[in-house]
Amino acid sequence: MKNAGQLSRRQMLAAAGFIGLATITGCGGGDDGGDGKDLSKKQDGAMKNYRAGQQFKASRPLSFSVLHNNNPVYPMKNGWLFWKEVTKRTGITVKPLDVPLADYEKKRSVLIGSGDAPFIIPKTYHPGEVAFVSSGAILPVSEYVDLMPNFRDKVRKWKLEPELDSIRQSDGKYYLLPGLHEKPKSGYSLSFRTDILDRHGLTLPTTWEEVYDVLRALKTEYPDKYPWTDRWSTNTPFPCGALFQYLGQAYGVKAGWTYDNISFDTKARKFVFTAAQDAYRDMVEYLRRLVSEKLLDPESFTQQDDQAVQKLLAEKSYVISANPQELVQNYRYNLSKQVKGSKIEMVPVPLGPAGPVLLSGIRLENGIMISSKALKSDTFVAMMQFVDWLWYSDEGQKFCKWGVEGVTYTESGARYTLEPGISLMGSDPDAPKDLQKDYGFFNGVFTYGGSWELVSSNFSPDEKKFQDVMSQRKELPVDPAHPLQSFEQEQATLWDTPLKDTAIQNTLQFVLGKRPMSDWNAHVAELKSKNMQQLVDLHNKAYERFRKENG
């Protein structure tokens, strides 16, 4: 453990924009026979004076291993143009270790635990990296970002220091290189059959109370139907994970896919338990009202996605959660084949008590861990430069997303157009080639983050309309750093899962009417019996300690 003085100095350096300066002069960080910070012998293949905006090209051919999350939508092929072009541009041969998407997190843990993990480990969602910190299996990457000028440039330009502070561990370092976004990007909201609304003189809702009014009006017209059926309830710990996520946002609480036991109360300046908050209760009461009045199908919380979509297509319901891709490729495309004159639109997330806000932290995306073994290699500096170029440079990000200009796309101003005969996510259903499946671009392992211009470059007109509204909303403040020490982390892990399971189970029982809202105090008491207060106290203690040591 570093003492408070060392920690404070490092934090001040970081705050002043010199993140990683300590890597050149400091000591510690990575067990490498005592010379972990002396990078003079680890420059093999590296570029001298590598700068932001410069094409990275290794000074000699090198190869690096990368853990590859194999998505069944576009299964990996050794012959992808992506691999060949990476080598042509950078001199680096990427050696992917292929892992099926369904087993990715489990297999990643096994590989890291056994010491067999590749040097570069992408597709890690914070706090997934925390489990590997105490063993020393992954690098404190914040100590080495001085080797990554594009990464540092984007952090500075887009003022992402608070977000990075939020993923620091108790030693003041962070162990994940996250995807960086210039602007927050929203993904999910409600979609409505607008032809049905038009038929009955109804308009698209802009608030959750208006959603309720529209649903009631539809119920009056179609008394034997549930106006709304929903999805994204399986393969996720939180039923209706998307719905709870964007509804929770309207109430200013973390729910659904973004649920976390601990939330920061900005007024009280302390951490609280999420599922015991008054605003969380209000959200639960809202959904309970919809279910009790038969406006929302109770099967929404258990059914497979296909079942929910089939109800929409069979006109058993008229409202469903959407993202822009599903709206166009699934709902609209299939409805047009089955229901003449059908129209469906996705609305900006309806406003609730919290006003026009976005949840914090959504400008960071899943990111990359670096195996500690990489530091022992004499090509370490070149590897970090390569990671910086491919994942964080404007040119690398454009390449990963769109491919090779003149081969897979053409560019005019800020407009990107796929070459004839190439489709992306159903953009041309009759095209013989697919940008992801046949070329390896737009692969979630390599494509995330970036400038708003790049992120929005593939938006459909629907998504552009949606994102234009959402991007005007105010992002809530990022939770302050409150890293736990290793023994605290172990204790918190033991408490976290039973508490989360209880919170989710009780939430569902309230929503479905299996428990009366008068049981809310009993729900809080159940959480207390499972160490709720101890967990909250642990995080507040960590918050106070980190604030005291780092200012």
Coordinates of C-alpha atoms in Angstrom, one line a residue:
M1 CA 0.0 0.0 0.0
K2 CA 1.2 3.5 -0.7
N3 CA 1.0 6.0 2.1
A4 CA -1.3 9.0 1.9
G5 CA 1.4 11.4 0.8
Q6 CA 2.3 9.3 -2.2
L7 CA -1.3 8.9 -3.1
S8 CA -2.0 12.6 -2.8
R9 CA 0.9 13.5 -5.0
R10 CA -0.2 11.0 -7.7
Q11 CA -3.8 12.3 -7.6
M12 CA -2.6 15.9 -7.9
L13 CA -0.5 15.0 -10.9
A14 CA -3.5 13.3 -12.5
A15 CA -5.8 16.3 -11.8
A16 CA -3.2 18.6 -13.4
G17 CA -3.4 16.6 -16.6
F18 CA -0.1 14.7 -16.1
I19 CA -1.7 11.3 -15.8
G20 CA 0.9 8.7 -15.9
L21 CA 3.9 11.0 -15.4
A22 CA 4.8 8.9 -12.4
T23 CA 5.5 6.0 -14.7
I24 CA 8.7 7.6 -15.9
T25 CA 10.1 8.5 -12.4
G26 CA 8.2 6.5 -9.8
C27 CA 8.7 3.0 -8.4
G28 CA 6.4 0.1 -7.8
G29 CA 3.5 -1.0 -10.0
G30 CA 3.9 -4.4 -11.5
D31 CA 6.2 -7.1 -10.3
D32 CA 8.9 -7.2 -12.9
G33 CA 12.0 -8.1 -11.0
G34 CA 12.2 -4.6 -9.5
D35 CA 12.4 -2.8 -12.8
G36 CA 8.7 -2.5 -13.6
K37 CA 8.9 1.2 -14.3
D38 CA 12.2 1.2 -16.2
L39 CA 10.9 1.0 -19.7
S40 CA 14.2 1.6 -21.4
K41 CA 14.6 -2.2 -22.1
K42 CA 11.0 -2.6 -23.3
Q43 CA 11.2 -0.4 -26.4
D44 CA 11.7 -3.2 -29.0
G45 CA 9.6 -2.3 -32.1
A46 CA 8.3 1.0 -30.6
M47 CA 8.1 4.3 -32.4
K48 CA 10.2 7.1 -31.2
N49 CA 8.4 10.4 -30.4
Y50 CA 4.9 8.8 -31.1
R51 CA 2.3 11.5 -30.9
A52 CA -1.5 11.9 -31.0
G53 CA -2.9 11.9 -34.5
Q54 CA 0.2 10.1 -35.9
Q55 CA -0.1 6.8 -37.8
F56 CA 1.5 4.1 -35.5
K57 CA 3.8 1.8 -37.4
A58 CA 6.1 -0.6 -35.4
S59 CA 9.8 -0.3 -36.3
R60 CA 9.8 -4.0 -36.9
P61 CA 7.1 -6.7 -37.5
L62 CA 5.6 -7.8 -34.2
S63 CA 2.6 -9.9 -33.0
F64 CA 0.3 -9.5 -30.0
S65 CA -2.3 -11.8 -28.5
V66 CA -5.8 -10.5 -28.0
L67 CA -8.7 -12.2 -26.3
H68 CA -11.5 -12.2 -28.9
N69 CA -15.2 -12.2 -27.9
N70 CA -16.7 -14.3 -30.7
N71 CA -20.2 -12.8 -31.5
P72 CA -22.5 -15.4 -33.1
V73 CA -24.0 -12.6 -35.2
Y74 CA -20.7 -12.2 -37.0
P75 CA -18.5 -15.3 -36.2
M76 CA -14.8 -14.8 -36.5
K77 CA -13.0 -15.6 -39.7
N78 CA -9.2 -15.8 -40.1
G79 CA -9.6 -14.3 -43.6
W80 CA -11.2 -11.0 -42.5
L81 CA -9.8 -7.9 -44.3
F82 CA -9.6 -6.4 -40.8
W83 CA -6.7 -8.6 -39.7
K84 CA -4.7 -8.1 -42.9
E85 CA -5.2 -4.3 -42.9
V86 CA -4.2 -3.9 -39.3
T87 CA -0.9 -5.6 -40.1
K88 CA -0.5 -3.5 -43.3
R89 CA -1.0 -0.3 -41.4
T90 CA 0.8 -1.0 -38.1
G91 CA 3.2 -3.8 -38.7
I92 CA 1.4 -5.7 -36.0
T93 CA -0.1 -9.2 -36.4
V94 CA -3.0 -9.6 -34.1
K95 CA -3.3 -13.2 -32.7
P96 CA -6.9 -13.6 -31.5
L97 CA -7.7 -16.2 -28.9
D98 CA -11.3 -16.9 -29.7
V99 CA -13.8 -17.3 -26.9
P100 CA -17.6 -17.8 -27.5
L101 CA -19.7 -14.8 -26.4
A102 CA -21.8 -16.9 -24.0
D103 CA -18.7 -18.1 -22.1
Y104 CA -16.7 -14.9 -22.4
E105 CA -16.6 -13.7 -18.8
K106 CA -16.1 -17.2 -17.3
K107 CA -13.4 -18.2 -19.8
R108 CA -11.7 -14.9 -19.3
S109 CA -11.5 -15.5 -15.5
V110 CA -10.1 -19.0 -16.0
L111 CA -7.4 -17.7 -18.4
I112 CA -6.4 -14.9 -16.2
G113 CA -6.4 -17.1 -13.1
S114 CA -4.2 -19.7 -14.8
G115 CA -1.8 -17.2 -16.2
D116 CA -2.7 -18.1 -19.8
A117 CA -4.5 -14.9 -20.7
P118 CA -3.4 -12.9 -23.8
F119 CA -1.6 -9.6 -23.3
I120 CA -4.6 -7.6 -24.4
I121 CA -8.0 -8.4 -22.8
P122 CA -10.8 -6.2 -24.3
K123 CA -14.5 -6.3 -23.7
T124 CA -14.4 -5.9 -20.0
Y125 CA -17.1 -3.9 -18.2
H126 CA -16.3 -2.0 -15.1
P127 CA -16.2 -3.3 -12.3
G128 CA -15.3 -6.6 -13.9
E129 CA -11.6 -5.8 -13.6
V130 CA -11.7 -5.4 -9.8
A131 CA -11.7 -9.2 -9.3
F132 CA -8.2 -9.4 -10.8
V133 CA -6.6 -6.5 -9.0
S134 CA -5.5 -8.1 -5.8
S135 CA -3.7 -11.0 -7.5
G136 CA -1.6 -8.6 -9.6
A137 CA -2.7 -10.4 -12.7
I138 CA -3.6 -7.2 -14.6
L139 CA -1.6 -4.0 -14.9
P140 CA -2.6 -0.7 -13.2
V141 CA -2.9 0.9 -16.6
S142 CA -3.1 4.4 -15.3
E143 CA 0.6 4.1 -14.6
Y144 CA 1.3 3.6 -18.3
V145 CA -1.0 6.0 -20.1
D146 CA 1.9 8.4 -20.7
L147 CA 2.6 5.9 -23.6
M148 CA -0.9 6.6 -25.0
P149 CA -1.1 10.1 -26.4
N150 CA -4.4 9.6 -28.2
F151 CA -6.0 8.3 -25.0
R152 CA -4.7 11.2 -22.9
D153 CA -5.7 13.7 -25.6
K154 CA -9.4 12.5 -25.5
V155 CA -9.5 12.5 -21.7
R156 CA -8.3 16.1 -21.7
K157 CA -10.4 17.4 -24.5
W158 CA -13.6 15.8 -23.4
K159 CA -13.0 16.4 -19.6
L160 CA -13.3 12.8 -18.7
E161 CA -11.1 12.9 -15.6
P162 CA -14.0 12.6 -13.1
E163 CA -15.2 9.4 -15.0
L164 CA -11.7 7.9 -14.7
D165 CA -11.5 8.9 -11.0
S166 CA -14.7 6.9 -10.5
I167 CA -13.0 3.7 -11.6
R168 CA -9.8 4.1 -9.5
Q169 CA -9.0 1.5 -6.9
S170 CA -7.9 2.0 -3.3
D171 CA -4.3 2.5 -4.4
G172 CA -5.4 5.5 -6.5
K173 CA -4.8 3.6 -9.8
Y174 CA -7.2 2.3 -12.4
Y175 CA -6.9 -1.1 -14.1
L176 CA -9.1 -0.7 -17.1
L177 CA -8.7 1.4 -20.2
P178 CA -12.3 2.2 -21.0
G179 CA -13.9 3.2 -24.2
L180 CA -14.2 7.0 -24.3
H181 CA -17.2 8.9 -25.6
E182 CA -17.2 12.6 -26.4
K183 CA -21.0 12.8 -25.6
P184 CA -23.3 10.5 -23.7
K185 CA -25.1 8.0 -26.0
S186 CA -28.5 6.7 -25.1
G187 CA -29.7 3.3 -26.3
Y188 CA -33.2 2.3 -25.2
S189 CA -36.7 3.8 -24.9
L190 CA -40.3 3.0 -25.7
S191 CA -41.7 2.5 -29.2
F192 CA -45.4 3.0 -30.2
R193 CA -47.5 1.9 -33.1
T194 CA -48.2 5.4 -34.4
D195 CA -50.8 4.3 -37.0
I196 CA -52.8 3.0 -34.0
L197 CA -52.3 6.2 -32.1
D198 CA -53.4 8.2 -35.1
R199 CA -56.5 6.1 -35.6
H200 CA -57.7 7.1 -32.1
G201 CA -56.5 10.7 -32.1
L202 CA -53.6 10.0 -29.7
T203 CA -50.1 11.7 -29.8
L204 CA -46.7 10.3 -28.9
P205 CA -46.1 10.9 -25.1
T206 CA -43.2 13.0 -23.8
T207 CA -43.7 12.3 -20.0
W208 CA -44.4 9.1 -18.0
E209 CA -47.8 10.5 -17.0
E210 CA -48.6 10.9 -20.7
V211 CA -47.5 7.3 -21.3
Y212 CA -50.0 6.3 -18.7
D213 CA -52.7 8.3 -20.4
V214 CA -52.0 6.9 -23.8
L215 CA -52.0 3.3 -22.4
R216 CA -55.3 3.9 -20.7
A217 CA -56.8 5.2 -23.9
L218 CA -55.6 2.2 -25.8
K219 CA -57.0 -0.1 -23.1
T220 CA -60.4 1.6 -23.5
E221 CA -60.3 0.9 -27.3
Y222 CA -58.9 -2.6 -26.9
P223 CA -60.1 -3.9 -23.6
D224 CA -59.1 -7.5 -24.2
K225 CA -55.4 -6.6 -24.9
Y226 CA -52.4 -5.5 -22.9
P227 CA -51.4 -2.3 -24.7
W228 CA -47.8 -2.8 -23.7
T229 CA -45.8 -6.0 -23.7
D230 CA -42.1 -5.9 -23.0
R231 CA -38.8 -7.8 -23.4
W232 CA -35.1 -8.0 -22.4
S233 CA -36.0 -10.0 -19.3
T234 CA -34.0 -13.2 -19.8
N235 CA -30.2 -13.6 -19.7
T236 CA -30.0 -10.7 -17.3
P237 CA -30.3 -10.5 -13.5
F238 CA -32.8 -7.7 -13.7
P239 CA -36.2 -8.6 -15.4
C240 CA -37.1 -6.0 -18.1
G241 CA -33.5 -4.7 -17.7
A242 CA -33.9 -2.0 -20.5
L243 CA -37.3 -0.8 -19.2
F244 CA -36.1 -0.4 -15.6
Q245 CA -32.9 1.3 -16.9
Y246 CA -34.6 4.1 -18.8
L247 CA -37.5 4.4 -16.4
G248 CA -35.1 4.6 -13.5
Q249 CA -33.3 7.4 -15.3
A250 CA -36.5 9.4 -15.3
Y251 CA -36.6 9.0 -11.5
G252 CA -32.9 9.6 -11.1
V253 CA -32.1 6.1 -9.9
K254 CA -30.0 3.3 -11.1
A255 CA -32.2 0.4 -12.1
G256 CA -32.4 -2.5 -14.6
W257 CA -29.1 -3.0 -16.5
T258 CA -27.5 0.0 -14.6
Y259 CA -28.6 -1.2 -11.2
D260 CA -26.0 -1.0 -8.5
N261 CA -26.6 -1.5 -4.8
I262 CA -24.9 1.7 -4.0
S263 CA -25.8 5.2 -5.2
F264 CA -24.5 8.6 -4.3
D265 CA -27.0 11.1 -2.8
T266 CA -25.7 14.5 -4.1
K267 CA -27.8 16.4 -1.5
A268 CA -26.7 14.4 1.5
R269 CA -23.2 14.0 0.1
K270 CA -23.1 10.4 1.0
F271 CA -23.7 6.9 -0.4
V272 CA -27.1 5.3 0.1
F273 CA -28.7 1.9 -0.8
T274 CA -30.3 2.2 -4.2
A275 CA -33.4 0.0 -3.7
A276 CA -34.3 1.7 -0.4
Q277 CA -34.5 5.2 -1.9
D278 CA -37.8 7.1 -2.0
A279 CA -37.3 7.7 -5.7
Y280 CA -36.8 4.0 -6.3
R281 CA -40.1 3.3 -4.4
D282 CA -41.8 5.9 -6.6
M283 CA -40.6 4.2 -9.7
V284 CA -41.8 0.8 -8.4
E285 CA -45.2 2.3 -7.6
Y286 CA -45.5 3.7 -11.2
L287 CA -44.9 0.3 -12.8
R288 CA -47.2 -1.4 -10.2
R289 CA -50.0 0.9 -11.3
L290 CA -49.5 -0.1 -15.0
V291 CA -49.6 -3.8 -14.2
S292 CA -52.6 -3.6 -11.8
E293 CA -54.6 -1.7 -14.4
K294 CA -53.7 -4.3 -17.1
L295 CA -51.8 -1.7 -19.2
L296 CA -48.5 -3.6 -19.0
D297 CA -48.4 -7.4 -19.7
P298 CA -47.2 -9.1 -16.5
E299 CA -45.5 -11.8 -18.7
S300 CA -43.1 -8.9 -19.7
F301 CA -41.0 -9.8 -16.7
T302 CA -40.5 -13.5 -17.6
Q303 CA -41.0 -14.0 -21.4
Q304 CA -38.4 -14.5 -24.0
D305 CA -37.7 -11.7 -26.4
D306 CA -39.2 -13.6 -29.3
Q307 CA -42.5 -14.0 -27.5
A308 CA -42.7 -10.3 -26.8
V309 CA -41.9 -9.4 -30.5
Q310 CA -44.5 -12.0 -31.7
K311 CA -47.2 -10.3 -29.6
L312 CA -46.3 -7.0 -31.3
L313 CA -46.4 -8.5 -34.7
A314 CA -49.6 -10.3 -34.1
E315 CA -51.2 -7.0 -32.9
K316 CA -51.8 -8.3 -29.4
S317 CA -49.9 -5.2 -28.2
Y318 CA -48.9 -1.8 -29.6
V319 CA -46.1 -0.7 -27.3
I320 CA -42.6 -2.3 -26.7
S321 CA -39.1 -1.3 -25.5
A322 CA -36.8 -0.6 -28.4
N323 CA -33.3 0.4 -29.5
P324 CA -32.8 2.0 -32.9
Q325 CA -31.5 -1.2 -34.4
E326 CA -34.3 -3.4 -33.3
L327 CA -36.9 -0.7 -34.2
V328 CA -35.8 -0.7 -37.9
Q329 CA -34.5 -4.2 -38.5
N330 CA -37.0 -6.2 -36.4
Y331 CA -40.2 -4.3 -35.5
R332 CA -40.7 -2.1 -38.6
Y333 CA -39.4 -4.5 -41.1
N334 CA -41.5 -7.4 -39.9
L335 CA -44.6 -5.4 -39.2
S336 CA -44.5 -4.0 -42.7
K337 CA -44.6 -7.6 -44.1
Q338 CA -47.5 -8.6 -41.8
V339 CA -49.6 -5.5 -41.1
K340 CA -50.5 -3.3 -44.0
G341 CA -50.1 0.4 -43.2
S342 CA -48.3 -0.2 -39.9
K343 CA -46.0 2.5 -38.5
I344 CA -43.9 2.3 -35.4
E345 CA -41.8 5.1 -33.8
M346 CA -39.3 5.2 -30.9
V347 CA -39.7 8.2 -28.6
P348 CA -37.0 10.0 -26.6
V349 CA -37.0 8.6 -23.0
P350 CA -40.2 10.1 -21.4
L351 CA -39.5 12.6 -18.7
G352 CA -40.2 11.9 -15.1
P353 CA -39.7 13.5 -11.7
A354 CA -35.9 13.9 -12.2
G355 CA -36.5 16.1 -15.3
P356 CA -34.4 16.0 -18.5
V357 CA -31.4 14.1 -17.2
L358 CA -29.1 11.3 -18.2
L359 CA -27.6 8.9 -15.7
S360 CA -23.9 9.5 -15.1
G361 CA -21.0 7.4 -16.2
I362 CA -22.3 6.6 -19.7
R363 CA -19.5 8.3 -21.5
L364 CA -17.2 5.4 -20.5
E365 CA -17.8 2.1 -22.2
N366 CA -16.4 -1.4 -21.8
G367 CA -12.7 -1.4 -22.1
I368 CA -9.3 -3.2 -22.1
M369 CA -7.3 -4.9 -19.4
I370 CA -3.6 -5.5 -19.9
S371 CA -2.1 -8.7 -18.6
S372 CA 0.8 -8.1 -16.1
K373 CA 2.8 -10.6 -18.2
A374 CA 2.9 -7.9 -21.0
L375 CA 5.2 -5.7 -18.8
K376 CA 7.9 -8.4 -18.9
S377 CA 8.1 -8.3 -22.6
D378 CA 10.7 -6.1 -24.4
T379 CA 7.9 -5.0 -26.8
F380 CA 5.7 -3.6 -24.0
V381 CA 6.0 0.1 -25.2
A382 CA 5.2 -0.8 -28.8
M383 CA 2.1 -2.8 -27.6
M384 CA 0.8 0.2 -25.6
Q385 CA 1.4 2.5 -28.6
F386 CA -0.5 -0.1 -30.8
V387 CA -3.5 -0.2 -28.3
D388 CA -3.5 3.6 -28.2
W389 CA -3.7 3.9 -32.0
L390 CA -6.2 1.1 -32.7
W391 CA -8.7 1.8 -30.0
Y392 CA -8.2 5.6 -29.2
S393 CA -6.9 7.5 -32.3
D394 CA -9.4 9.1 -34.6
E395 CA -8.0 7.2 -37.6
G396 CA -7.9 3.8 -35.7
Q397 CA -11.5 4.2 -34.5
K398 CA -12.7 5.1 -38.0
F399 CA -10.8 2.1 -39.5
C400 CA -12.3 -0.3 -36.9
K401 CA -15.8 1.0 -37.6
W402 CA -15.9 1.5 -41.3
G403 CA -13.0 -0.4 -42.8
V404 CA -10.9 0.7 -45.8
E405 CA -11.9 3.7 -47.8
G406 CA -12.6 2.8 -51.4
V407 CA -13.0 -0.9 -50.5
T408 CA -15.8 -1.0 -47.9
Y409 CA -16.9 2.7 -47.8
T410 CA -16.6 6.1 -49.2
E411 CA -16.4 9.3 -47.1
S412 CA -17.7 12.8 -48.1
G413 CA -17.5 15.4 -45.4
A414 CA -18.9 13.7 -42.2
R415 CA -21.0 11.3 -44.3
Y416 CA -20.0 7.7 -44.7
T417 CA -21.5 5.5 -47.4
L418 CA -21.0 1.7 -47.7
E419 CA -19.8 0.5 -51.0
P420 CA -22.5 -1.1 -53.2
G421 CA -23.2 -4.7 -52.3
I422 CA -22.2 -4.3 -48.6
S423 CA -24.7 -4.2 -45.8
L424 CA -24.4 -3.2 -42.1
M425 CA -26.9 -4.4 -39.6
G426 CA -29.6 -4.9 -42.3
S427 CA -29.0 -1.6 -44.0
D428 CA -29.3 -3.4 -47.4
P429 CA -31.0 -6.8 -46.9
D430 CA -30.3 -7.8 -50.5
A431 CA -26.5 -7.0 -50.4
P432 CA -24.3 -10.1 -51.0
K433 CA -21.7 -8.9 -48.4
D434 CA -21.9 -7.8 -44.8
L435 CA -19.4 -5.4 -43.2
Q436 CA -19.3 -7.3 -40.0
K437 CA -19.6 -10.9 -41.1
D438 CA -17.5 -10.8 -44.3
Y439 CA -14.9 -8.1 -43.5
G440 CA -14.6 -8.0 -39.7
F441 CA -15.3 -4.3 -39.2
F442 CA -17.8 -2.8 -36.7
N443 CA -16.7 -5.6 -34.4
G444 CA -17.7 -4.9 -30.7
V445 CA -14.2 -6.1 -29.6
F446 CA -12.6 -3.2 -31.4
T447 CA -15.4 -0.6 -32.1
Y448 CA -16.5 1.6 -29.3
G449 CA -16.3 5.2 -28.1
G450 CA -15.1 8.1 -30.2
S451 CA -16.1 11.6 -31.3
W452 CA -19.8 12.3 -31.7
E453 CA -19.3 12.7 -35.4
L454 CA -17.9 9.2 -35.7
V455 CA -20.3 7.6 -33.2
S456 CA -23.3 9.2 -35.0
S457 CA -22.0 8.4 -38.5
N458 CA -24.0 5.2 -38.8
F459 CA -27.2 6.5 -37.2
S460 CA -30.4 5.8 -39.1
P461 CA -32.8 8.8 -39.5
D462 CA -34.7 7.4 -36.5
E463 CA -31.7 7.2 -34.3
K464 CA -30.4 10.6 -35.3
K465 CA -33.8 12.1 -34.3
F466 CA -33.7 10.2 -31.0
Q467 CA -30.1 11.0 -30.1
D468 CA -30.5 14.7 -31.1
V469 CA -33.1 15.0 -28.3
M470 CA -31.3 12.8 -25.8
S471 CA -27.9 14.6 -26.2
Q472 CA -29.5 17.9 -25.1
R473 CA -30.2 16.4 -21.7
K474 CA -28.0 17.1 -18.7
E475 CA -25.8 14.3 -17.5
L476 CA -26.0 13.7 -13.7
P477 CA -22.8 14.1 -11.8
V478 CA -20.4 11.1 -11.8
D479 CA -20.4 9.3 -8.4
P480 CA -17.2 10.4 -6.5
A481 CA -14.4 7.9 -6.2
H482 CA -14.7 5.6 -3.2
P483 CA -12.4 2.6 -3.9
L484 CA -12.4 -0.2 -1.4
Q485 CA -9.2 -1.8 0.0
S486 CA -8.8 -5.5 -0.9
F487 CA -10.1 -6.8 2.4
E488 CA -13.1 -4.5 2.2
Q489 CA -13.7 -5.6 -1.4
E490 CA -13.8 -9.2 -0.3
Q491 CA -16.4 -8.3 2.4
A492 CA -18.4 -6.2 0.1
T493 CA -18.5 -9.0 -2.5
L494 CA -20.0 -11.3 0.1
W495 CA -22.8 -8.8 0.9
D496 CA -23.4 -7.5 -2.6
T497 CA -25.0 -10.5 -4.3
P498 CA -27.6 -11.5 -1.6
L499 CA -28.6 -7.8 -1.3
K500 CA -28.9 -7.4 -5.1
D501 CA -30.9 -10.7 -5.3
T502 CA -33.3 -9.6 -2.6
A503 CA -33.7 -6.1 -4.1
I504 CA -34.6 -7.5 -7.5
Q505 CA -36.9 -10.2 -6.1
N506 CA -38.8 -7.7 -3.9
T507 CA -38.9 -5.1 -6.8
L508 CA -40.6 -7.7 -9.0
Q509 CA -43.1 -8.8 -6.2
F510 CA -44.2 -5.2 -5.6
V511 CA -44.5 -4.4 -9.4
L512 CA -46.6 -7.6 -10.0
G513 CA -48.8 -6.9 -7.0
K514 CA -47.7 -10.0 -5.1
R515 CA -46.7 -7.7 -2.2
P516 CA -48.7 -4.6 -1.1
M517 CA -46.8 -1.3 -1.1
S518 CA -47.5 -1.1 2.7
D519 CA -44.8 -3.8 2.9
W520 CA -42.1 -1.3 1.8
N521 CA -40.7 -0.9 5.3
A522 CA -40.6 -4.7 5.7
H523 CA -38.6 -4.7 2.4
V524 CA -36.1 -2.3 3.8
A525 CA -35.9 -4.3 7.0
E526 CA -35.1 -7.4 4.9
L527 CA -32.3 -5.6 3.2
K528 CA -31.0 -4.4 6.6
S529 CA -31.0 -8.0 7.8
K530 CA -28.7 -8.8 4.9
N531 CA -26.1 -6.2 5.9
M532 CA -27.4 -3.3 3.8
Q533 CA -26.3 -0.7 6.4
Q534 CA -22.9 -2.3 6.8
L535 CA -22.3 -2.2 3.0
V536 CA -23.4 1.5 2.8
D537 CA -21.1 2.3 5.8
L538 CA -18.2 0.5 4.1
H539 CA -18.6 2.6 0.9
N540 CA -19.0 5.9 2.9
K541 CA -15.9 5.1 4.9
A542 CA -14.0 4.5 1.6
Y543 CA -15.3 7.7 0.2
E544 CA -14.2 9.8 3.2
R545 CA -10.8 8.1 3.3
F546 CA -10.2 8.7 -0.5
R547 CA -11.4 12.3 -0.2
K548 CA -9.1 13.0 2.8
E549 CA -6.1 11.4 1.1
N550 CA -6.5 12.9 -2.3
G551 CA -8.3 16.1 -1.8

